[in-house]
Amino acid sequence: MILPIVAYGDPVLRKKAAPITQDYLKLDELIANMFETMYGASGVGLAAPQIGKAIRIFVVDATPFADDEDLSEEEQAQLKTFKKAFINPEIIEETGDEWAFSEGCLSIPGINEDVFRCPNIKIKYQDQDFKEHVEKFDGLLARVIQHEYDHIEGILFTDKLSSLKKRIIKSKLAGISKGKTNADYRMRFPEKKGR
């Protein structure tokens, strides 16, 4: 089922999300709905706070990036098959020289800005069967994971922008929270009148 995506300005996007246990009600259904919602909005990642749930879970499907000819064959191959749910994740380390890449967010439609992030991460998480994994990711995949991980920490990509950039997009962000956007997917706006 496709769920509405929570727009910028909703307090749930600013909460540090809580861990969940194996007996979380209808977890498989929630994960399936998150993937379906993400695909419906043409996204590559979606965190639970973006559908109004302040819990530590996000999903990633990086296959749309696999066709990028600027990437190495090795990275393309890795992206081609990468589809995962991360439950109770914890980034253990971020290393390497930060690099810029234009990021956007389903909760902040119509705004894309360069964000600097470390190219390498080590992350501990549980899969859908609650088996624990510790894995290393790099490049574009590391960036997508870091972006989604920020969501469960109550951080948005716009927080990482310079104060000048923040001032430039301030009115756009205010408009998004009131429903002034052209997203082609269902959204829930915190300040929209008569919602």
Coordinates of N, CA and C in Angstrom, one line a residue:
M1 N 0.8 -1.2 0.0 CA 0.0 0.0 0.0 C 0.9 1.2 0.0
I2 N 0.6 2.2 -0.9 CA 1.3 3.4 -0.9 C 0.8 4.4 0.1
L3 N 1.8 4.8 1.0 CA 1.4 5.7 2.1 C 1.8 7.1 1.7
P4 N 1.1 8.1 2.4 CA 1.5 9.5 2.1 C 2.9 9.8 2.7
I5 N 3.7 10.6 2.0 CA 5.0 11.0 2.6 C 4.9 12.3 3.3
V6 N 5.5 12.3 4.5 CA 5.4 13.4 5.4 C 6.3 14.5 4.9
A7 N 5.8 15.7 4.8 CA 6.5 16.9 4.2 C 7.3 17.6 5.3
Y8 N 8.3 18.3 4.8 CA 9.2 19.2 5.6 C 8.3 20.0 6.6
G9 N 8.8 20.1 7.8 CA 8.0 20.9 8.8 C 7.3 20.1 9.8
D10 N 7.1 18.8 9.5 CA 6.4 17.9 10.4 C 7.3 17.5 11.5
P11 N 6.9 17.6 12.8 CA 7.8 17.3 13.9 C 8.4 15.9 13.9
V12 N 7.7 15.0 13.3 CA 8.2 13.6 13.3 C 9.6 13.5 12.5
L13 N 9.8 14.4 11.6 CA 11.1 14.4 10.9 C 12.3 14.9 11.7
R14 N 12.0 15.5 12.9 CA 13.0 16.0 13.8 C 13.2 15.2 15.0
K15 N 12.5 14.1 15.1 CA 12.6 13.2 16.3 C 13.7 12.2 16.0
K16 N 14.5 11.9 17.1 CA 15.4 10.8 17.0 C 14.6 9.5 17.2
A17 N 14.6 8.7 16.2 CA 13.7 7.5 16.1 C 14.1 6.5 17.2
A18 N 13.1 5.7 17.6 CA 13.3 4.7 18.6 C 13.6 3.3 18.0
P19 N 14.4 2.5 18.7 CA 14.7 1.1 18.1 C 13.4 0.3 18.2
I20 N 13.3 -0.8 17.4 CA 12.2 -1.7 17.5 C 12.7 -3.1 17.8
T21 N 11.7 -3.9 18.3 CA 12.1 -5.3 18.6 C 11.4 -6.2 17.6
Q22 N 11.8 -7.5 17.6 CA 11.4 -8.5 16.7 C 9.8 -8.7 16.6
D23 N 9.2 -8.3 17.8 CA 7.7 -8.5 17.8 C 7.0 -7.3 17.4
Y24 N 7.7 -6.3 16.7 CA 7.0 -5.1 16.2 C 5.8 -5.6 15.3
L25 N 4.6 -5.1 15.5 CA 3.4 -5.5 14.8 C 3.5 -5.2 13.3
K26 N 3.2 -6.3 12.5 CA 3.1 -6.2 11.1 C 4.4 -5.6 10.4
L27 N 5.6 -6.0 10.9 CA 6.8 -5.4 10.4 C 7.0 -5.7 8.9
D28 N 6.7 -6.9 8.5 CA 6.9 -7.3 7.1 C 6.0 -6.4 6.2
E29 N 4.8 -6.2 6.6 CA 3.8 -5.4 5.9 C 4.3 -4.0 5.8
L30 N 4.9 -3.5 6.9 CA 5.4 -2.1 7.0 C 6.5 -1.9 6.0
I31 N 7.4 -2.9 6.0 CA 8.6 -2.8 5.1 C 8.1 -2.9 3.6
A32 N 7.2 -3.8 3.3 CA 6.7 -3.9 1.9 C 6.0 -2.5 1.5
N33 N 5.2 -1.9 2.5 CA 4.6 -0.6 2.2 C 5.6 0.5 2.0
M34 N 6.7 0.4 2.7 CA 7.7 1.4 2.6 C 8.4 1.3 1.2
F35 N 8.7 0.1 0.8 CA 9.3 -0.1 -0.6 C 8.3 0.4 -1.6
E36 N 7.0 0.1 -1.5 CA 6.0 0.4 -2.5 C 5.8 2.0 -2.5
T37 N 5.8 2.6 -1.4 CA 5.7 4.1 -1.3 C 6.9 4.7 -1.9
M38 N 8.1 4.2 -1.7 CA 9.4 4.7 -2.2 C 9.3 4.6 -3.8
Y39 N 8.9 3.4 -4.3 CA 8.9 3.3 -5.7 C 7.8 4.2 -6.4
G40 N 6.7 4.4 -5.7 CA 5.6 5.2 -6.2 C 6.1 6.7 -6.3
A41 N 7.1 7.1 -5.5 CA 7.6 8.4 -5.5 C 9.0 8.5 -6.3
S42 N 9.3 7.4 -7.0 CA 10.6 7.3 -7.7 C 11.8 7.6 -6.8
G43 N 11.8 7.1 -5.6 CA 12.9 7.3 -4.7 C 13.9 6.2 -4.7
V44 N 15.0 6.3 -4.0 CA 16.0 5.2 -3.9 C 16.2 4.9 -2.4
G45 N 15.5 5.7 -1.5 CA 15.6 5.4 -0.1 C 14.4 6.0 0.6
L46 N 14.0 5.4 1.7 CA 12.9 5.9 2.5 C 13.0 5.5 3.9
A47 N 12.9 6.5 4.8 CA 13.0 6.2 6.3 C 11.7 6.2 6.9
A48 N 11.5 5.5 8.0 CA 10.2 5.4 8.6 C 9.6 6.8 9.1
P49 N 10.4 7.7 9.5 CA 9.9 9.0 9.9 C 9.2 9.7 8.7
Q50 N 9.6 9.4 7.5 CA 9.0 10.0 6.3 C 7.6 9.5 6.0
I51 N 7.2 8.4 6.7 CA 5.8 8.0 6.6 C 5.1 8.1 8.0
G52 N 5.7 9.0 8.8 CA 5.1 9.4 10.1 C 5.4 8.4 11.3
K53 N 6.4 7.5 11.1 CA 6.7 6.6 12.2 C 8.1 6.9 12.7
A54 N 8.3 7.3 14.0 CA 9.6 7.6 14.6 C 10.3 6.3 15.1
I55 N 10.5 5.4 14.2 CA 11.2 4.1 14.5 C 12.5 4.0 13.6
R56 N 13.4 3.2 14.1 CA 14.7 3.1 13.5 C 14.7 2.1 12.4
I57 N 14.2 2.5 11.3 CA 14.2 1.6 10.1 C 14.2 2.4 8.8
F58 N 14.9 2.0 7.8 CA 14.9 2.6 6.5 C 15.1 1.5 5.5
V59 N 14.6 1.8 4.2 CA 14.8 0.9 3.1 C 15.6 1.6 2.0
V60 N 16.3 0.8 1.3 CA 17.1 1.4 0.2 C 17.0 0.4 -1.0
D61 N 16.8 1.0 -2.2 CA 16.9 0.2 -3.5 C 17.7 1.1 -4.4
A62 N 19.0 0.8 -4.6 CA 19.9 1.7 -5.4 C 19.9 1.3 -6.8
T63 N 19.1 0.4 -7.3 CA 19.2 -0.1 -8.7 C 19.0 1.1 -9.7
P64 N 18.3 2.2 -9.5 CA 18.2 3.2 -10.5 C 19.5 3.8 -10.8
F65 N 20.5 3.8 -9.9 CA 21.8 4.4 -10.1 C 22.7 3.4 -10.9
A66 N 22.3 2.2 -11.1 CA 23.2 1.2 -11.7 C 23.5 1.5 -13.2
D67 N 22.7 2.4 -13.8 CA 22.9 2.7 -15.2 C 23.8 4.0 -15.4
D68 N 24.3 4.5 -14.3 CA 25.1 5.7 -14.4 C 26.5 5.4 -14.9
E69 N 26.8 5.9 -16.1 CA 28.0 5.6 -16.8 C 29.3 6.2 -16.2
D70 N 29.1 7.2 -15.3 CA 30.2 7.8 -14.6 C 30.8 6.9 -13.5
L71 N 30.0 5.8 -13.2 CA 30.5 4.9 -12.1 C 31.3 3.8 -12.7
S72 N 32.1 3.2 -11.8 CA 32.9 2.1 -12.3 C 32.0 0.8 -12.5
E73 N 32.5 -0.1 -13.3 CA 31.7 -1.3 -13.5 C 31.4 -2.1 -12.2
E74 N 32.4 -2.0 -11.3 CA 32.2 -2.7 -10.0 C 31.1 -2.0 -9.2
E75 N 31.1 -0.7 -9.2 CA 30.0 0.0 -8.5 C 28.7 -0.2 -9.1
Q76 N 28.6 -0.2 -10.5 CA 27.4 -0.4 -11.2 C 26.8 -1.8 -10.8
A77 N 27.7 -2.8 -10.8 CA 27.3 -4.2 -10.5 C 26.7 -4.2 -9.0
Q78 N 27.4 -3.5 -8.1 CA 26.9 -3.5 -6.7 C 25.6 -2.9 -6.6
L79 N 25.4 -1.8 -7.3 CA 24.1 -1.0 -7.2 C 23.0 -1.8 -7.9
K80 N 23.3 -2.5 -8.9 CA 22.3 -3.3 -9.7 C 21.4 -4.2 -8.8
T81 N 22.0 -4.8 -7.8 CA 21.3 -5.8 -7.0 C 21.1 -5.3 -5.6
F82 N 21.3 -4.0 -5.3 CA 21.2 -3.6 -3.9 C 19.8 -3.2 -3.5
K83 N 19.1 -4.0 -2.7 CA 17.8 -3.7 -2.2 C 17.8 -4.3 -0.7
K84 N 17.6 -3.4 0.2 CA 17.7 -3.8 1.6 C 16.9 -3.0 2.6
A85 N 16.5 -3.7 3.7 CA 15.9 -2.9 4.8 C 16.9 -2.9 5.9
F86 N 17.1 -1.8 6.5 CA 18.0 -1.6 7.6 C 17.2 -1.4 8.9
I87 N 17.3 -2.3 9.9 CA 16.5 -2.2 11.1 C 17.5 -1.9 12.2
N88 N 17.2 -0.9 13.1 CA 18.0 -0.5 14.2 C 19.5 -0.2 13.8
P89 N 19.7 0.5 12.7 CA 21.1 0.7 12.3 C 21.9 1.6 13.2
E90 N 23.2 1.4 13.1 CA 24.1 2.3 13.8 C 25.3 2.5 13.0
I91 N 25.6 3.7 12.5 CA 26.8 3.9 11.8 C 28.0 3.9 12.8
I92 N 28.9 3.0 12.6 CA 30.1 2.9 13.5 C 31.2 3.8 13.1
E93 N 31.4 4.0 11.8 CA 32.5 4.9 11.4 C 32.2 5.5 10.0
E94 N 32.6 6.7 9.8 CA 32.6 7.4 8.5 C 34.0 7.9 8.2
T95 N 34.6 7.4 7.1 CA 36.0 7.8 6.8 C 36.2 8.3 5.4
G96 N 37.3 8.9 5.1 CA 37.7 9.4 3.8 C 37.4 10.9 3.7
D97 N 37.9 11.5 2.6 CA 37.7 12.9 2.3 C 36.3 13.1 1.8
E98 N 35.6 14.1 2.5 CA 34.2 14.4 2.1 C 34.1 14.8 0.7
W99 N 33.0 14.4 0.0 CA 32.8 14.8 -1.4 C 31.4 15.3 -1.6
A100 N 31.2 16.2 -2.5 CA 29.9 16.8 -2.7 C 29.1 16.0 -3.8
F101 N 27.8 15.9 -3.6 CA 26.9 15.3 -4.5 C 25.5 16.0 -4.3
S102 N 24.8 16.2 -5.4 CA 23.5 16.8 -5.4 C 22.5 15.9 -4.8
E103 N 21.9 16.2 -3.6 CA 20.9 15.4 -3.0 C 19.6 16.1 -3.0
G104 N 18.6 15.2 -3.0 CA 17.2 15.6 -2.8 C 16.5 14.8 -1.8
C105 N 15.3 15.0 -1.5 CA 14.6 14.2 -0.5 C 13.1 14.2 -0.8
L106 N 12.5 13.1 -0.6 CA 11.0 12.9 -1.0 C 10.2 13.8 0.0
S107 N 10.7 14.1 1.2 CA 9.9 15.0 2.1 C 10.2 16.5 1.8
I108 N 11.1 16.7 0.9 CA 11.4 18.1 0.5 C 11.5 18.2 -1.0
P109 N 10.3 18.0 -1.7 CA 10.3 18.0 -3.2 C 10.7 19.3 -3.8
G110 N 11.4 19.2 -4.9 CA 11.8 20.4 -5.7 C 13.0 21.1 -5.2
I111 N 13.7 20.6 -4.2 CA 14.9 21.2 -3.8 C 16.1 20.2 -3.8
N112 N 17.1 20.5 -4.6 CA 18.3 19.7 -4.7 C 19.5 20.6 -4.4
E113 N 20.4 20.1 -3.5 CA 21.6 20.9 -3.2 C 22.8 19.9 -3.0
D114 N 24.0 20.5 -3.2 CA 25.2 19.7 -3.0 C 25.4 19.5 -1.5
V115 N 25.6 18.3 -1.1 CA 25.9 17.9 0.3 C 27.2 17.2 0.4
F116 N 28.0 17.6 1.4 CA 29.3 16.9 1.6 C 29.2 15.7 2.5
R117 N 29.7 14.6 2.1 CA 29.6 13.4 3.0 C 30.9 12.6 2.8
C118 N 31.2 11.8 3.9 CA 32.4 10.9 3.8 C 32.1 9.8 2.8
P119 N 33.1 9.3 2.0 CA 32.8 8.2 1.0 C 32.7 6.8 1.6
N120 N 33.2 6.6 2.8 CA 33.2 5.2 3.3 C 32.5 5.2 4.7
I121 N 31.6 4.1 4.8 CA 31.0 3.9 6.1 C 31.0 2.5 6.5
K122 N 31.0 2.3 7.9 CA 30.8 1.0 8.4 C 29.5 1.1 9.3
I123 N 28.6 0.1 9.0 CA 27.3 0.2 9.7 C 26.9 -1.1 10.3
K124 N 26.3 -1.1 11.5 CA 25.8 -2.3 12.1 C 24.3 -2.2 12.0
Y125 N 23.6 -3.2 11.6 CA 22.1 -3.2 11.5 C 21.6 -4.6 11.6
Q126 N 20.3 -4.7 11.7 CA 19.6 -6.0 11.6 C 18.8 -6.0 10.3
D127 N 18.7 -7.2 9.8 CA 17.9 -7.4 8.6 C 16.4 -7.7 9.0
Q128 N 15.6 -8.0 8.0 CA 14.2 -8.3 8.2 C 14.0 -9.5 9.2
D129 N 14.9 -10.4 9.2 CA 14.8 -11.6 10.1 C 15.5 -11.3 11.5
F130 N 15.9 -10.0 11.7 CA 16.6 -9.6 12.9 C 18.0 -10.3 13.1
K131 N 18.6 -10.7 12.0 CA 20.0 -11.1 12.0 C 20.8 -9.9 12.0
E132 N 21.9 -9.9 12.8 CA 22.8 -8.7 12.9 C 23.9 -8.8 11.8
H133 N 24.1 -7.6 11.2 CA 25.2 -7.5 10.2 C 26.1 -6.3 10.5
V134 N 27.4 -6.4 10.2 CA 28.3 -5.3 10.2 C 28.9 -5.3 8.9
E135 N 28.6 -4.2 8.1 CA 29.1 -4.1 6.7 C 29.7 -2.8 6.4
K136 N 30.6 -2.8 5.4 CA 31.2 -1.5 4.9 C 30.6 -1.2 3.5
F137 N 30.3 0.1 3.3 CA 29.8 0.5 2.0 C 30.6 1.8 1.6
D138 N 30.7 2.0 0.3 CA 31.4 3.2 -0.1 C 30.7 3.9 -1.3
G139 N 31.2 5.0 -1.7 CA 30.6 5.7 -2.9 C 29.2 6.1 -2.7
L140 N 28.4 6.0 -3.8 CA 27.0 6.4 -3.9 C 26.2 5.6 -2.9
L141 N 26.4 4.4 -2.7 CA 25.7 3.5 -1.8 C 25.8 4.1 -0.3
A142 N 27.1 4.4 0.0 CA 27.3 4.9 1.4 C 26.5 6.2 1.6
R143 N 26.5 7.0 0.5 CA 25.8 8.3 0.6 C 24.3 8.1 0.8
V144 N 23.7 7.2 0.0 CA 22.2 7.0 0.2 C 21.9 6.5 1.6
I145 N 22.8 5.6 2.1 CA 22.6 5.0 3.5 C 22.8 6.2 4.5
Q146 N 23.8 7.0 4.3 CA 24.0 8.1 5.3 C 22.8 9.1 5.3
H147 N 22.2 9.3 4.1 CA 21.0 10.2 4.0 C 19.9 9.7 4.7
E148 N 19.6 8.4 4.5 CA 18.5 7.7 5.2 C 18.7 7.6 6.7
Y149 N 20.0 7.3 7.1 CA 20.3 7.2 8.5 C 20.1 8.5 9.2
D150 N 20.5 9.6 8.5 CA 20.2 11.0 9.1 C 18.7 11.1 9.5
H151 N 17.8 10.6 8.6 CA 16.4 10.7 8.9 C 16.0 10.1 10.2
I152 N 16.6 9.0 10.6 CA 16.2 8.4 11.9 C 16.9 9.0 13.0
E153 N 17.9 9.9 12.7 CA 18.5 10.7 13.8 C 17.9 12.1 13.9
G154 N 16.8 12.4 13.1 CA 16.1 13.6 13.1 C 16.8 14.7 12.3
I155 N 17.7 14.3 11.4 CA 18.5 15.3 10.6 C 18.0 15.2 9.1
L156 N 17.9 16.4 8.5 CA 17.6 16.5 7.1 C 18.8 17.0 6.3
F157 N 18.8 16.7 5.0 CA 20.0 17.1 4.2 C 20.2 18.6 4.2
T158 N 19.1 19.4 4.3 CA 19.1 20.8 4.3 C 19.9 21.4 5.6
D159 N 20.0 20.6 6.6 CA 20.7 21.0 7.8 C 22.2 21.0 7.5
K160 N 22.6 20.3 6.5 CA 24.1 20.3 6.2 C 24.5 21.3 5.2
L161 N 23.6 22.2 4.9 CA 23.9 23.3 3.9 C 24.5 24.5 4.6
S162 N 25.2 25.3 3.9 CA 25.8 26.6 4.4 C 24.7 27.5 4.9
S163 N 25.0 28.5 5.8 CA 23.9 29.4 6.2 C 23.4 30.2 5.1
L164 N 24.2 30.5 4.1 CA 23.7 31.3 2.9 C 22.7 30.4 2.1
K165 N 23.1 29.2 1.9 CA 22.1 28.3 1.1 C 20.8 28.1 1.9
K166 N 20.9 28.0 3.2 CA 19.7 27.8 4.1 C 18.8 29.1 3.9
R167 N 19.4 30.3 3.9 CA 18.6 31.5 3.8 C 18.0 31.5 2.4
I168 N 18.7 31.1 1.4 CA 18.1 31.1 0.0 C 16.9 30.2 -0.1
I169 N 16.9 29.1 0.5 CA 15.8 28.1 0.3 C 14.7 28.2 1.4
K170 N 14.9 29.1 2.4 CA 14.0 29.2 3.5 C 12.6 29.4 3.1
S171 N 12.3 30.3 2.2 CA 10.9 30.5 1.8 C 10.3 29.3 1.1
K172 N 11.2 28.6 0.3 CA 10.7 27.4 -0.4 C 10.3 26.3 0.6
L173 N 11.1 26.2 1.6 CA 10.9 25.2 2.7 C 9.6 25.5 3.4
A174 N 9.3 26.8 3.7 CA 8.1 27.2 4.3 C 6.9 26.9 3.5
G175 N 7.1 27.1 2.1 CA 6.0 26.8 1.2 C 5.7 25.3 1.2
I176 N 6.7 24.5 1.2 CA 6.5 23.0 1.2 C 5.7 22.6 2.4
S177 N 6.0 23.1 3.6 CA 5.3 22.7 4.7 C 3.8 23.1 4.7
K178 N 3.5 24.1 3.8 CA 2.1 24.5 3.7 C 1.4 23.8 2.5
G179 N 2.2 23.0 1.8 CA 1.6 22.2 0.6 C 1.8 22.9 -0.7
K180 N 2.6 23.9 -0.7 CA 2.9 24.6 -2.0 C 4.1 23.9 -2.7
T181 N 3.8 22.8 -3.4 CA 4.8 22.0 -4.1 C 4.1 21.2 -5.2
N182 N 4.8 20.7 -6.1 CA 4.3 20.0 -7.3 C 4.7 18.5 -7.2
A183 N 4.8 17.9 -6.1 CA 5.2 16.5 -6.0 C 4.1 15.7 -6.7
D184 N 4.6 14.6 -7.4 CA 3.6 13.8 -8.1 C 3.3 12.5 -7.3
Y185 N 3.3 12.6 -6.0 CA 3.0 11.5 -5.1 C 2.3 12.1 -3.9
R186 N 1.6 11.2 -3.2 CA 0.8 11.6 -2.0 C 1.7 12.1 -0.9
M187 N 1.3 13.3 -0.4 CA 2.1 13.9 0.7 C 1.1 14.3 1.9
R188 N 1.7 14.4 3.0 CA 1.0 14.9 4.2 C 1.7 16.2 4.7
F189 N 1.0 17.3 4.7 CA 1.6 18.6 5.0 C 1.3 19.1 6.4
P190 N 2.3 19.5 7.2 CA 2.0 19.8 8.5 C 1.2 21.1 8.7
E191 N 1.3 22.1 7.7 CA 0.7 23.4 7.9 C -0.4 23.7 6.9
K192 N -0.8 22.6 6.1 CA -1.8 22.9 5.1 C -3.2 23.0 5.7
K193 N -3.8 24.1 5.3 CA -5.2 24.4 5.9 C -6.2 23.4 5.3
G194 N -7.1 22.9 6.2 CA -8.2 22.0 5.8 C -7.7 20.7 5.3
R195 N -6.6 20.1 5.8 CA -6.1 18.9 5.3 C -6.9 17.7 5.9

